[in-house]
């Protein structure tokens, strides 16, 4: 089974051909273009510019993805596309292409929830068996989900305000680091002293495994305003902030493991922030101490990509989920619990 998958929900235009074979060769092609140039000057993703860039780039990316896959359009069995949640202008670009392909090739169409794509990535990359505890941490989301089976997602806790990725991006912007902020901040943090500044850990020890990052973001902002920020101070603030996020992840993950009714044997980290090597190390250490397997998808599958969308469609097909109606409406907001079989 060959799936052509499209992802355009934020600032990555990504198209992939995936197949339902052994783990090592599932991804026949994956072409992803990040819109770094478009948003650099603004220090954040501008939705209107993102939608336009998807529109400009999607055709060449589609052609590259098909060529690299080594198969022809006729051989494609189904089309998968991110149908939300995300920036609606971008989602629409992907959905329009997916609908056109579905009609012209007469192939079934699967509208996939972007969060489900992240949630199942470890199954694409590692064949991770169900059940597992998922820490999904990206630019828009930060949550613990018990993934008990396909479309059996139990939300244990989530951020009450900002997402961790958003915090990385905002602080990177305040420190004049390159765009995108998350990876740039990680590089600078490696050159800094994490003990120089002490930042708060909101919700520390609170009973439910929720997150809160807005107080941390404000504390870092105030520290930046209080100091003259030379090169070294910027690195020290980055290191102290990243260290605090690590401590928060450690404490909150311990809480989620206690809170979960199913004794987790596996912890999966997914979403863009899971590309952070320091944070991976922290969670790996935590799991080693508790005899839990820690699973991290490769970095290019942690950040937004179409292969995870194609894989979610493969699981949908394997679970006899009927194709999505051709006239479906994309959803800017679409919580995991509202996915219907
Ligand atoms: O999953 P993703 O690509 O898009 C969303 O669905 O949001 O996640 C993007 C987020 C951004 O906030 C980005 O700064 C963050 O993931 N990110 C990182 C790193 N790489 C990406 N955050 C910290 N360290 C990184 N290395
Ligand atoms: Zn994402």
mmCIF file with all atom_site columns, C-alpha atoms in Angstrom, residues 1 5 14 39 45 59 64 69 83 134 174 191 220 235 254 273 306:
data_model
loop_
_atom_site.group_PDB
_atom_site.id
_atom_site.type_symbol
_atom_site.label_atom_id
_atom_site.label_alt_id
_atom_site.label_comp_id
_atom_site.label_asym_id
_atom_site.label_entity_id
_atom_site.label_seq_id
_atom_site.pdbx_PDB_ins_code
_atom_site.Cartn_x
_atom_site.Cartn_y
_atom_site.Cartn_z
_atom_site.occupancy
_atom_site.B_iso_or_equiv
_atom_site.pdbx_formal_charge
_atom_site.auth_seq_id
_atom_site.auth_comp_id
_atom_site.auth_asym_id
_atom_site.auth_atom_id
_atom_site.pdbx_PDB_model_num
ATOM 1  C CA . UNK A 1 1   ? 0.000  0.000  0.000  1.00 0.00 ? 1   UNK A CA 1
ATOM 2  C CA . UNK A 1 5   ? 0.751  12.423 2.267  1.00 0.00 ? 5   UNK A CA 1
ATOM 3  C CA . UNK A 1 14  ? 5.999  18.662 3.327  1.00 0.00 ? 14  UNK A CA 1
ATOM 4  C CA . UNK A 1 39  ? 9.315  34.512 8.609  1.00 0.00 ? 39  UNK A CA 1
ATOM 5  C CA . UNK A 1 45  ? 5.308  32.547 11.793 1.00 0.00 ? 45  UNK A CA 1
ATOM 6  C CA . UNK A 1 59  ? 3.888  22.028 -6.663 1.00 0.00 ? 59  UNK A CA 1
ATOM 7  C CA . UNK A 1 64  ? 10.191 16.087 -6.090 1.00 0.00 ? 64  UNK A CA 1
ATOM 8  C CA . UNK A 1 69  ? 9.687  7.823  -4.354 1.00 0.00 ? 69  UNK A CA 1
ATOM 9  C CA . UNK A 1 83  ? -6.979 18.466 8.043  1.00 0.00 ? 83  UNK A CA 1
ATOM 10 C CA . UNK A 1 134 ? 3.355  10.218 25.091 1.00 0.00 ? 134 UNK A CA 1
ATOM 11 C CA . UNK A 1 174 ? 13.978 38.477 22.938 1.00 0.00 ? 174 UNK A CA 1
ATOM 12 C CA . UNK A 1 191 ? 27.723 27.740 25.398 1.00 0.00 ? 191 UNK A CA 1
ATOM 13 C CA . UNK A 1 220 ? 12.996 35.187 31.708 1.00 0.00 ? 220 UNK A CA 1
ATOM 14 C CA . UNK A 1 235 ? 23.985 32.158 26.351 1.00 0.00 ? 235 UNK A CA 1
ATOM 15 C CA . UNK A 1 254 ? 7.332  11.668 37.010 1.00 0.00 ? 254 UNK A CA 1
ATOM 16 C CA . UNK A 1 273 ? 10.613 20.301 20.981 1.00 0.00 ? 273 UNK A CA 1
ATOM 17 C CA . UNK A 1 306 ? 4.236  14.554 5.920  1.00 0.00 ? 306 UNK A CA 1
#
